[in-house]
Coordinates of C-alpha atoms in Angstrom, one line a residue:
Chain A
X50 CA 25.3 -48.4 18.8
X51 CA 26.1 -48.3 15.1
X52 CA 23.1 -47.5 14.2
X53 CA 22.6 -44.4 16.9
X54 CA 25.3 -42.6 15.7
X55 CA 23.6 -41.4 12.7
X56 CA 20.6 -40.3 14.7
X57 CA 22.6 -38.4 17.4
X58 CA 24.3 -36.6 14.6
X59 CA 20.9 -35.5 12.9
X60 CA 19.7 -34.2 15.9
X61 CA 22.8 -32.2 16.9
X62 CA 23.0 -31.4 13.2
X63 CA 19.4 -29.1 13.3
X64 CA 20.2 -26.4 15.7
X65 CA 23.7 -25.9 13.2
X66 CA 21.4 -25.5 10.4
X67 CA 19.3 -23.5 11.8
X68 CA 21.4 -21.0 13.7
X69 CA 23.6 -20.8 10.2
X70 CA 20.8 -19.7 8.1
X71 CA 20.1 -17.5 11.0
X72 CA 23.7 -16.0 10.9
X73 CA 23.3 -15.7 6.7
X74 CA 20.0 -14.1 6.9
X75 CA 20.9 -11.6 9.4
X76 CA 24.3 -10.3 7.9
X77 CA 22.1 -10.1 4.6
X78 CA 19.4 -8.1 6.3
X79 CA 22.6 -6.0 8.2
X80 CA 23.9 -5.9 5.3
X81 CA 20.5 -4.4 2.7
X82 CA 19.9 -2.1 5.9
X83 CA 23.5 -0.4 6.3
X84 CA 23.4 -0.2 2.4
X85 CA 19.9 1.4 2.1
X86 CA 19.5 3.3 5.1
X87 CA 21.4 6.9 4.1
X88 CA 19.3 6.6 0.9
X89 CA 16.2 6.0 2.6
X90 CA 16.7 8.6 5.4
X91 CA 17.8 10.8 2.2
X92 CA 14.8 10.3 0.5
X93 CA 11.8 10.5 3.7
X94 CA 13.7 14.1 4.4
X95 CA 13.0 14.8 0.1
X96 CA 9.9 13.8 0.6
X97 CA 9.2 15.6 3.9
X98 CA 11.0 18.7 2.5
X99 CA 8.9 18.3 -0.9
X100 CA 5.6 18.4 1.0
X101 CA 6.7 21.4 3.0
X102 CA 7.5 23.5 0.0
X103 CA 4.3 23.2 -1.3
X104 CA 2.9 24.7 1.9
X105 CA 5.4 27.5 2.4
X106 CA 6.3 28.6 -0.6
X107 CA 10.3 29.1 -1.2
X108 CA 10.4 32.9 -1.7
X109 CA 8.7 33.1 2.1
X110 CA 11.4 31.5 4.1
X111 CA 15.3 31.8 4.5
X112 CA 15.3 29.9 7.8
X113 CA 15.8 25.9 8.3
X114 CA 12.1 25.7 8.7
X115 CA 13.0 21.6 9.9
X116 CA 15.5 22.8 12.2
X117 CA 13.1 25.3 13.2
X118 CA 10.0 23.5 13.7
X119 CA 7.8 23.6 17.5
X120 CA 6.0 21.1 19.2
X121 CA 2.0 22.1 19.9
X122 CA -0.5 20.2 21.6
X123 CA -4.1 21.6 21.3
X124 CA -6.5 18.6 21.4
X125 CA -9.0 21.3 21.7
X126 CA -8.4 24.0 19.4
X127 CA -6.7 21.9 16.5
X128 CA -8.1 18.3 17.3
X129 CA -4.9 17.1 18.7
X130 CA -4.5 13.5 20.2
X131 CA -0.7 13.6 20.4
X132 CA 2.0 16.7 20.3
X133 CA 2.5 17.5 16.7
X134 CA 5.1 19.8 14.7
X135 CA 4.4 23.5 13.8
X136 CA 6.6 24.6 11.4
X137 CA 7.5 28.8 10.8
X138 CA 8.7 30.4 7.8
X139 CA 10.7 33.5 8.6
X140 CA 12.2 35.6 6.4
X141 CA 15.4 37.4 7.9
X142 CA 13.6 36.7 11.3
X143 CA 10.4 37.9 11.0
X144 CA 7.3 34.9 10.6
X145 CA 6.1 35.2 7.2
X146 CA 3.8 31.7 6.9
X147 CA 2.8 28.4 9.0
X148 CA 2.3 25.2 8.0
X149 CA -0.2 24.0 10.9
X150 CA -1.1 20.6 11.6
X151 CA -4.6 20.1 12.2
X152 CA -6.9 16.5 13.1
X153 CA -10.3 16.5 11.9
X154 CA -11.8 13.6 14.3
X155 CA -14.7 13.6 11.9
X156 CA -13.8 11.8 9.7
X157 CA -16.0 8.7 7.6
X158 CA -13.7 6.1 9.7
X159 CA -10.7 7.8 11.9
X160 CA -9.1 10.4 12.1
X161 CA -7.9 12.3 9.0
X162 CA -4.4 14.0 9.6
X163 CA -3.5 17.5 7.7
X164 CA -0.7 19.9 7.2
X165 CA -2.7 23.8 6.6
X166 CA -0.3 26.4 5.1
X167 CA -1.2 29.5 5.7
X168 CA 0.5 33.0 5.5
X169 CA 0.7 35.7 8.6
X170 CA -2.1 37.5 6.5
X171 CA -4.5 34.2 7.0
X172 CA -4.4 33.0 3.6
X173 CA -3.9 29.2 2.9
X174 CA -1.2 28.8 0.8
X175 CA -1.8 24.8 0.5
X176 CA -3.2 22.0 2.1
X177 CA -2.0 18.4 2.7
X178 CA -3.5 15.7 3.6
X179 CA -0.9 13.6 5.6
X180 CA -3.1 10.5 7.2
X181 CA -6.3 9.2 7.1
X182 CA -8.3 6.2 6.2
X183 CA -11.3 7.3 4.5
X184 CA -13.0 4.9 2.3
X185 CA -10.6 4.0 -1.3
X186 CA -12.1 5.4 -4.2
X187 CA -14.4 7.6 -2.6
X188 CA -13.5 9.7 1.0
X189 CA -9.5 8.9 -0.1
X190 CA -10.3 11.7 -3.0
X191 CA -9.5 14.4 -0.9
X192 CA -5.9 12.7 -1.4
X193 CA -3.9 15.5 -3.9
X194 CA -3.0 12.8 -6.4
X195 CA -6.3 10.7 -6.5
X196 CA -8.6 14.0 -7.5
X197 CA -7.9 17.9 -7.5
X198 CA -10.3 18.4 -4.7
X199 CA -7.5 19.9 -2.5
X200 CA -6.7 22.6 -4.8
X201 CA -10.0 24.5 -4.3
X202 CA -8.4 26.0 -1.1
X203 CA -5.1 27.8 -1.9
X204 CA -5.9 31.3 -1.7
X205 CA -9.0 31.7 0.7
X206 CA -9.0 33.0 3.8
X207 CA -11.4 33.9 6.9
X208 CA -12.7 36.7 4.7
X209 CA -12.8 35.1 1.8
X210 CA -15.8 33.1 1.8
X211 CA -17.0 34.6 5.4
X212 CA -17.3 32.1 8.1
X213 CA -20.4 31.3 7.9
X214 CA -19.5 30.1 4.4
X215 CA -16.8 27.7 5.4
X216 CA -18.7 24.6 4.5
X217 CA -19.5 22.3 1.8
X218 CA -21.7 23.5 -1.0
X219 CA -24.6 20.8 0.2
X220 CA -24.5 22.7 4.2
X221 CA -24.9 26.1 2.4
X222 CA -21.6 26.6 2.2
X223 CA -18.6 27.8 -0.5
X224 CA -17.5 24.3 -1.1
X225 CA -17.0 21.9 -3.9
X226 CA -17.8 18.4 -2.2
X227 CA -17.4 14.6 -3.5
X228 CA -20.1 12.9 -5.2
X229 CA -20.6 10.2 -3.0
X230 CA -19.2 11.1 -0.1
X231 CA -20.0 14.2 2.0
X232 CA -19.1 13.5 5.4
X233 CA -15.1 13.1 4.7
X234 CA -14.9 17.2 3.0
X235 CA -17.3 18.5 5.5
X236 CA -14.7 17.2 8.0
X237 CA -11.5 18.6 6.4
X238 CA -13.4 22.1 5.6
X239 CA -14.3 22.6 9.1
X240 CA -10.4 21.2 10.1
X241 CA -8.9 23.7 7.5
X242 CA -11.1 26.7 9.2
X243 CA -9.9 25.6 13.0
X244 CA -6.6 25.6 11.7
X245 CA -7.1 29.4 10.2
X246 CA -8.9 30.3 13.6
X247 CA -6.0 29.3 15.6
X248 CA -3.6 31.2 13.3
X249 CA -5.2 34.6 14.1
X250 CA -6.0 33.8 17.9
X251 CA -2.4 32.5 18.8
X252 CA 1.1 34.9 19.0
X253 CA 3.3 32.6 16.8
X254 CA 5.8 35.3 17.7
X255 CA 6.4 33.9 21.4
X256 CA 6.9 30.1 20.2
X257 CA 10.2 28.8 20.5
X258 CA 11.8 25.8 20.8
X259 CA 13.0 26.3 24.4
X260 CA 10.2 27.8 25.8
X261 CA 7.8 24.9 24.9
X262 CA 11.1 22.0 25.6
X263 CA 10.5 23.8 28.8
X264 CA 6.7 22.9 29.7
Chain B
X260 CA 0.4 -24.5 -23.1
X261 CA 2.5 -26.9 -21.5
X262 CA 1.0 -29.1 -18.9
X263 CA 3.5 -27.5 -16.3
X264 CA 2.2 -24.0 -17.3
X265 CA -1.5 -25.3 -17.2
X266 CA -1.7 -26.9 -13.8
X267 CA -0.3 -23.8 -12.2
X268 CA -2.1 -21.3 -14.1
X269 CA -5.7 -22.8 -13.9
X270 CA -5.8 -26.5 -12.5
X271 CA -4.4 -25.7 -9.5
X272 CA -4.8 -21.8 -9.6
X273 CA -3.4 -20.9 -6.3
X274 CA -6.5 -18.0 -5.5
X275 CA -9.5 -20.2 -7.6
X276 CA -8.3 -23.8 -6.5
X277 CA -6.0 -23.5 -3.4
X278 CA -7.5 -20.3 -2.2
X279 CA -4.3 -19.2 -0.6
X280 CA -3.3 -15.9 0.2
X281 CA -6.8 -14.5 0.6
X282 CA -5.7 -11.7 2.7
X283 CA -4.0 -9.6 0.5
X284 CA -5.9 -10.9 -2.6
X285 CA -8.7 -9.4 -0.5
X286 CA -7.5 -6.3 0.6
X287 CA -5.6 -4.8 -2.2
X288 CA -7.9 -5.4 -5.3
X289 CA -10.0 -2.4 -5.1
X290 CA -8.7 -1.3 -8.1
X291 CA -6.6 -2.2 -11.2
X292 CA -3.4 -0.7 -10.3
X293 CA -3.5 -1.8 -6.7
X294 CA -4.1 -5.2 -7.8
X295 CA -1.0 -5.1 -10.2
X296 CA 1.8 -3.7 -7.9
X297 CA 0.8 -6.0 -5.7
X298 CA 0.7 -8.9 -8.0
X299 CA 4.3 -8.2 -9.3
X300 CA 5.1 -7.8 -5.7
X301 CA 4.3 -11.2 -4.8
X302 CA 5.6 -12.9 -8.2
X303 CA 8.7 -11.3 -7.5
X304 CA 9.0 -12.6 -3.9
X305 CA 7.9 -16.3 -5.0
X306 CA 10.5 -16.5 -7.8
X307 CA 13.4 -15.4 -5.5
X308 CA 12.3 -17.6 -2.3
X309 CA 11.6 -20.7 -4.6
X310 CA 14.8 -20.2 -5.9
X311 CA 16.4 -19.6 -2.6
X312 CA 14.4 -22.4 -0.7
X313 CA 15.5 -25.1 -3.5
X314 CA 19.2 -23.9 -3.1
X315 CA 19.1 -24.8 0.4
X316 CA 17.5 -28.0 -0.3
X317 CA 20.6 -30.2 0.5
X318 CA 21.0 -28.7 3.9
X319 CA 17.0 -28.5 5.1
X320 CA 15.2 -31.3 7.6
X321 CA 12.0 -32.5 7.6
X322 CA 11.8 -31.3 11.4
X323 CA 13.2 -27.7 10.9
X324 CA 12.1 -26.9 7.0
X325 CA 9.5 -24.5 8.8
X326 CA 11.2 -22.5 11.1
X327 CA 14.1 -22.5 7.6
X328 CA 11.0 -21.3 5.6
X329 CA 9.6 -18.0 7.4
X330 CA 13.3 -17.1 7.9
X331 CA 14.7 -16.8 4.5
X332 CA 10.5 -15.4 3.5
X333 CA 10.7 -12.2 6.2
X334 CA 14.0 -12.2 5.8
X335 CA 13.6 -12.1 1.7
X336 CA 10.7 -9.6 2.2
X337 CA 12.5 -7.0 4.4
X338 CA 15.3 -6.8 1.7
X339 CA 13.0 -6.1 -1.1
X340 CA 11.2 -3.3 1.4
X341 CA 14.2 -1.5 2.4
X342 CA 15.3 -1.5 -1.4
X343 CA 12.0 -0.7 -2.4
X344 CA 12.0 2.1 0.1
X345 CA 15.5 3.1 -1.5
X346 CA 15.6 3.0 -4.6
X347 CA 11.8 3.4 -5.7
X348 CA 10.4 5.6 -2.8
X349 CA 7.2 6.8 -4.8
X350 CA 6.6 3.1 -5.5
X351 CA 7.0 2.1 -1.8
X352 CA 4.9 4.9 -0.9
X353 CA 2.2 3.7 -2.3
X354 CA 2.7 -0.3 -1.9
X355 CA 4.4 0.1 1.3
X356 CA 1.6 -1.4 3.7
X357 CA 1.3 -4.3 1.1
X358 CA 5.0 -5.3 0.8
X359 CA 5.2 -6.6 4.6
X360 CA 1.6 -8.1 4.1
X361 CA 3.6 -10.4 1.3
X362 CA 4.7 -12.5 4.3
X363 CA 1.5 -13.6 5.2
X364 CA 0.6 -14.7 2.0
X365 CA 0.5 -18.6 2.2
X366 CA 0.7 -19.2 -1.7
X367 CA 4.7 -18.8 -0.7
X368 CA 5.1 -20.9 2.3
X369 CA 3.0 -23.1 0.4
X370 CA 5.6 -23.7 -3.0
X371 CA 8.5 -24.2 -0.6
X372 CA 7.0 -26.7 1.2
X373 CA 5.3 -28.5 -1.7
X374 CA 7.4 -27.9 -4.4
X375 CA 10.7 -26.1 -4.2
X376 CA 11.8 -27.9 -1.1
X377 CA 11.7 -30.9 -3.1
X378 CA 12.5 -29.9 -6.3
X379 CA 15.6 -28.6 -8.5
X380 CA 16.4 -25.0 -9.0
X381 CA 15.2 -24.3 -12.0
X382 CA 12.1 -26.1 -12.0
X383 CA 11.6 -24.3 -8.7
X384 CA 11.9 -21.1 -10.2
X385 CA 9.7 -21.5 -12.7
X386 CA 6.6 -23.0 -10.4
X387 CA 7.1 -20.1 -8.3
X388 CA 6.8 -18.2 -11.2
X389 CA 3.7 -19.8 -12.9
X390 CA 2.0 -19.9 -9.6
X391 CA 2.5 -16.5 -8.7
X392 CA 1.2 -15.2 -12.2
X393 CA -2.1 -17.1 -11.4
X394 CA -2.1 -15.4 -8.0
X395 CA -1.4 -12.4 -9.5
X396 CA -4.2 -12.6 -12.7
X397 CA -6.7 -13.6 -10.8
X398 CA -5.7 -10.3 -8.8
X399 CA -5.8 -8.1 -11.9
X400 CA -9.0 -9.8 -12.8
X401 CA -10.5 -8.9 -9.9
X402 CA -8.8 -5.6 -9.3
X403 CA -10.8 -4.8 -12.9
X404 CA -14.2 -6.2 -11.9
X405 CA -14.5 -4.3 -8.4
X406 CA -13.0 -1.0 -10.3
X407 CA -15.7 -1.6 -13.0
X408 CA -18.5 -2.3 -10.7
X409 CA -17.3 0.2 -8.0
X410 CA -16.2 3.4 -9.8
X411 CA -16.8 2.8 -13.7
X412 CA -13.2 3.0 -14.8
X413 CA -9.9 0.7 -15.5
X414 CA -6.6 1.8 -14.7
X415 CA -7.2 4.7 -12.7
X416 CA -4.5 6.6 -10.3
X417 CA -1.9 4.3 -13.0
X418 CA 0.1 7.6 -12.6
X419 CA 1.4 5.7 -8.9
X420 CA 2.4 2.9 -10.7
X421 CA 3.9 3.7 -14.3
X422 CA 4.8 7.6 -13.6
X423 CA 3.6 10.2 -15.3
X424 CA 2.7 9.0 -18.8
X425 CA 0.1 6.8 -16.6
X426 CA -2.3 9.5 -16.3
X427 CA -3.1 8.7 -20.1
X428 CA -4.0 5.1 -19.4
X429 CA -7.1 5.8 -17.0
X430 CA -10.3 4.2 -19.4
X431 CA -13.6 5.9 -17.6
X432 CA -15.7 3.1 -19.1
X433 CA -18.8 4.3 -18.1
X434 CA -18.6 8.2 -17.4
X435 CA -21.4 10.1 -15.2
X436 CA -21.2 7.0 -13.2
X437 CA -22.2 7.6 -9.4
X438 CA -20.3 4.7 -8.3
X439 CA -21.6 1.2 -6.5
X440 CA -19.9 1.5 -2.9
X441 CA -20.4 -1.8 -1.9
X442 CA -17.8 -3.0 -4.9
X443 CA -15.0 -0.7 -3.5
X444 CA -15.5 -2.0 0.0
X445 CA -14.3 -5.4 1.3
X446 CA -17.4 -7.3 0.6
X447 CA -17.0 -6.8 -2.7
X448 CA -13.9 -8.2 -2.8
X449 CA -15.7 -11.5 -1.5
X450 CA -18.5 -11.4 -4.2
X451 CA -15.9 -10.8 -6.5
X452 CA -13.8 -14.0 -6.0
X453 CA -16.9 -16.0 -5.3
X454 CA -18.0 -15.2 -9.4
X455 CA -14.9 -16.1 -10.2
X456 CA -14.6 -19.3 -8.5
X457 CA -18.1 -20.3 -10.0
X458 CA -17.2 -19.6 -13.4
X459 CA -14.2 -21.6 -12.8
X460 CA -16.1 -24.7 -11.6
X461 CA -18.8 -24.2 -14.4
X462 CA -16.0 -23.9 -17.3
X463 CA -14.7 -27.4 -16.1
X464 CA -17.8 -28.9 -15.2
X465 CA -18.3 -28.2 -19.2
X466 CA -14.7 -29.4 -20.1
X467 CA -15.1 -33.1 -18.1
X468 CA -18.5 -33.2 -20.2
X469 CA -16.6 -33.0 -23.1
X470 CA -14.0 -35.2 -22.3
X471 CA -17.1 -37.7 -21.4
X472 CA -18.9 -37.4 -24.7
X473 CA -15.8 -37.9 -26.6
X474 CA -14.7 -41.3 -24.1
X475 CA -17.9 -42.4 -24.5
X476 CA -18.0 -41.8 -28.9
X477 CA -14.4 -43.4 -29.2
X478 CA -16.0 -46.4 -27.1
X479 CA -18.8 -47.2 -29.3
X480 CA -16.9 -46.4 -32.1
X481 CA -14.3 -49.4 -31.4
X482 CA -17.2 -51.6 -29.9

């Protein structure tokens, strides 16, 4: 008997130990959370908000262009897979740019994810590149801080190069491409041109937040 | 170098010797500065879960130290994420997919179980260290030769890591270079580690001749 009671008590003693760590490790994980989360939710919206400024410019809006922003869904037009956020500039109610998002599905592996700004006179204010997973250190240059590739665009528009000209340089188009790697521009050029084709075929004007909650 | 210092740096080198934690010694040395956040990501995260694993050392059984283990691990990994995230948002941008990868490095489950669970604090913190900065060089070195091979510069995109000034520290070693793909992508990676490993071998292989030669001279000598 004596010699069972310490082995009884080592058993019972494990699912203690266990579920104390468990508690500890859980009120410091409640704990990091409730400390870090207003910070982090602080800093996605900086982030978020950063990236939008760069495709509409300040001096173009006065509205809460986040408050503001509409759902679209055009897997054909814009490469869609899921509903995605338009957002509109206005200035004292009147549209004045859109930052568009756009899917070019041909990318070197997977989708590649963008954000095209462009003003209501079709010129591209910026271009982000939001997702993708082209290959590092080659396709991934496209990427605004891994190469200045991206900045080529600001400023064209369907007139300027004509249509036909919206390709990379080696398709006989306008376009710088990447040494190395062709496929992953050719995809975002053509994605930046849908993008600037469904800004002049679509009435922005009719968008709003109720009338597409309501589809 | 302290024998301490030397086992866990080269003897027992945790990538060469152990080959634990391949995954993210793998997947994240494409280049330099991947390879370095990454490496002070998983020093950091050994150091505090040695420490932490040792301090709970009075209260851990053989028959639940592994359940104990990957609790206070994720649980020490999440923290340093949501901090991360916090506090040094560009960082995490830029690390983020790597941090939660930490967990699945076995090079940390494998110091608490064979050292820090049976070992004092301090000692414990300063395996986890050693043994993490051979991870973590071997990383680098890696990083360095797939960077090299793969796009003919050191230290590029350092901006992500070190801020601004960074930009200044990209070396373009070998400039008009059109690249070598096949260093960039994941086999490379292998190729990589596999020179590594055979220079390792080789360099001891010559070291036990020595040590032969010199038994050997020492024995005629007193015959």
């Amino acid at each position: 008997m004596s010699q069972q009671k310490p082995s009884n008590k080592s058993i019972w003693s494990l699912p203690v130990i266990l579920a104390v760590i468990t508690v500890i490790t859980s009120a410091v994980l409640m704990l990091t959370h409730e400390l870090t989360k207003d910070t982090i939710e602080q800093q996605r919206l900086e982030a978020r908000l950063k990236s939008l400024q760069r495709l509409l410019p300040e001096q173009l809006f006065n509205n809460d262009v986040i408050a503001d922003a509409v759902t679209i869904f055009e897997p054909e037009q814009l490469g869609h897979r899921k509903p995605k956020q338009l957002f509109i500039a206005k200035k004292d109610g009147t549209i004045t740019a859109l930052a568009i998002p756009v899917v070019a599905r041909n990318g070197y592996s997977g989708d590649i994810e963008l954000m095209v700004g462009v003003t209501v006179a079709g010129k591209i204010t910026d271009v982000a590149i939001i997702n993708h997973k082209e290959t590092p250190g080659l396709g991934d240059l496209i990427e605004r801080n891994k190469s200045d590739w991206l900045q080529q665009f600001p400023g064209h528009s369907l007139e300027n190069p004509e249509q036909k000209n919206w390709k990379v340089k080696k398709d006989g188009g306008q376009f710088d491409q990447i040494t190395a790697a062709t496929i992953t521009p050719r995809a975002v050029v053509a994605a930046i041109k849908k993008a600037l084709l469904y800004q002049q075929s679509t009435n922005f004007e009719s968008m709003t937040n109720e009338a597409i909650k309501d589809v | 170098m302290s024998e301490f210092m030397r086992t866990r740096l080269w003897d027992n080198n945790a990538a060469l010797v152990q080959m634990l934690g391949l995954c993210p010694l793998l997947a994240v040395s494409n280049n330099v500065i991947n390879a370095l956040g990454m490496g002070i990501a998983t020093v950091t995260v050994v150091v505090i879960t040695n420490f932490l694993v040792s301090l709970i050392r009075p209260m851990t059984r053989q028959e639940i130290r592994i359940p104990l283990f990957v609790l206070l691990i994720a649980s020490v990994v999440t923290v340093i994420e949501m901090v991360m995230n916090a506090y040094f948002h560009q960082l995490y941008l830029i690390l983020g997919i790597f941090i939660p990868l930490i967990v699945t490095n076995c090079l940390i489950m494998g110091r608490a179980e064979a050292y820090a669970s049976k070992n004092p604090l301090w000692s414990s913190v300063k395996d986890g260290f050693y043994m993490g900065l051979g991870f973590a060089l071997v990383m680098v070195i890696i990083g360095a030769m797939r960077e090299l091979i793969g796009q003919g510069t050191l230290f590029s995109q350092a901006h992500l890591l070190f801020g601004d000034w960074g930009e200044h520290l990209t070396l373009t070693i070998i400039p008009e270079y059109s690249g070598f793909l096949v260093a960039v992508l994941p086999p490379g990676a292998f190729f990589a580690l596999a020179i590594l490993v055979a220079l390792k071998n080789k360099r001891d292989a010559q070291l036990k001749q020595k040590e032969k030669q010199v038994q050997s001279e020492t024995a005629t000598e007193s015959s």
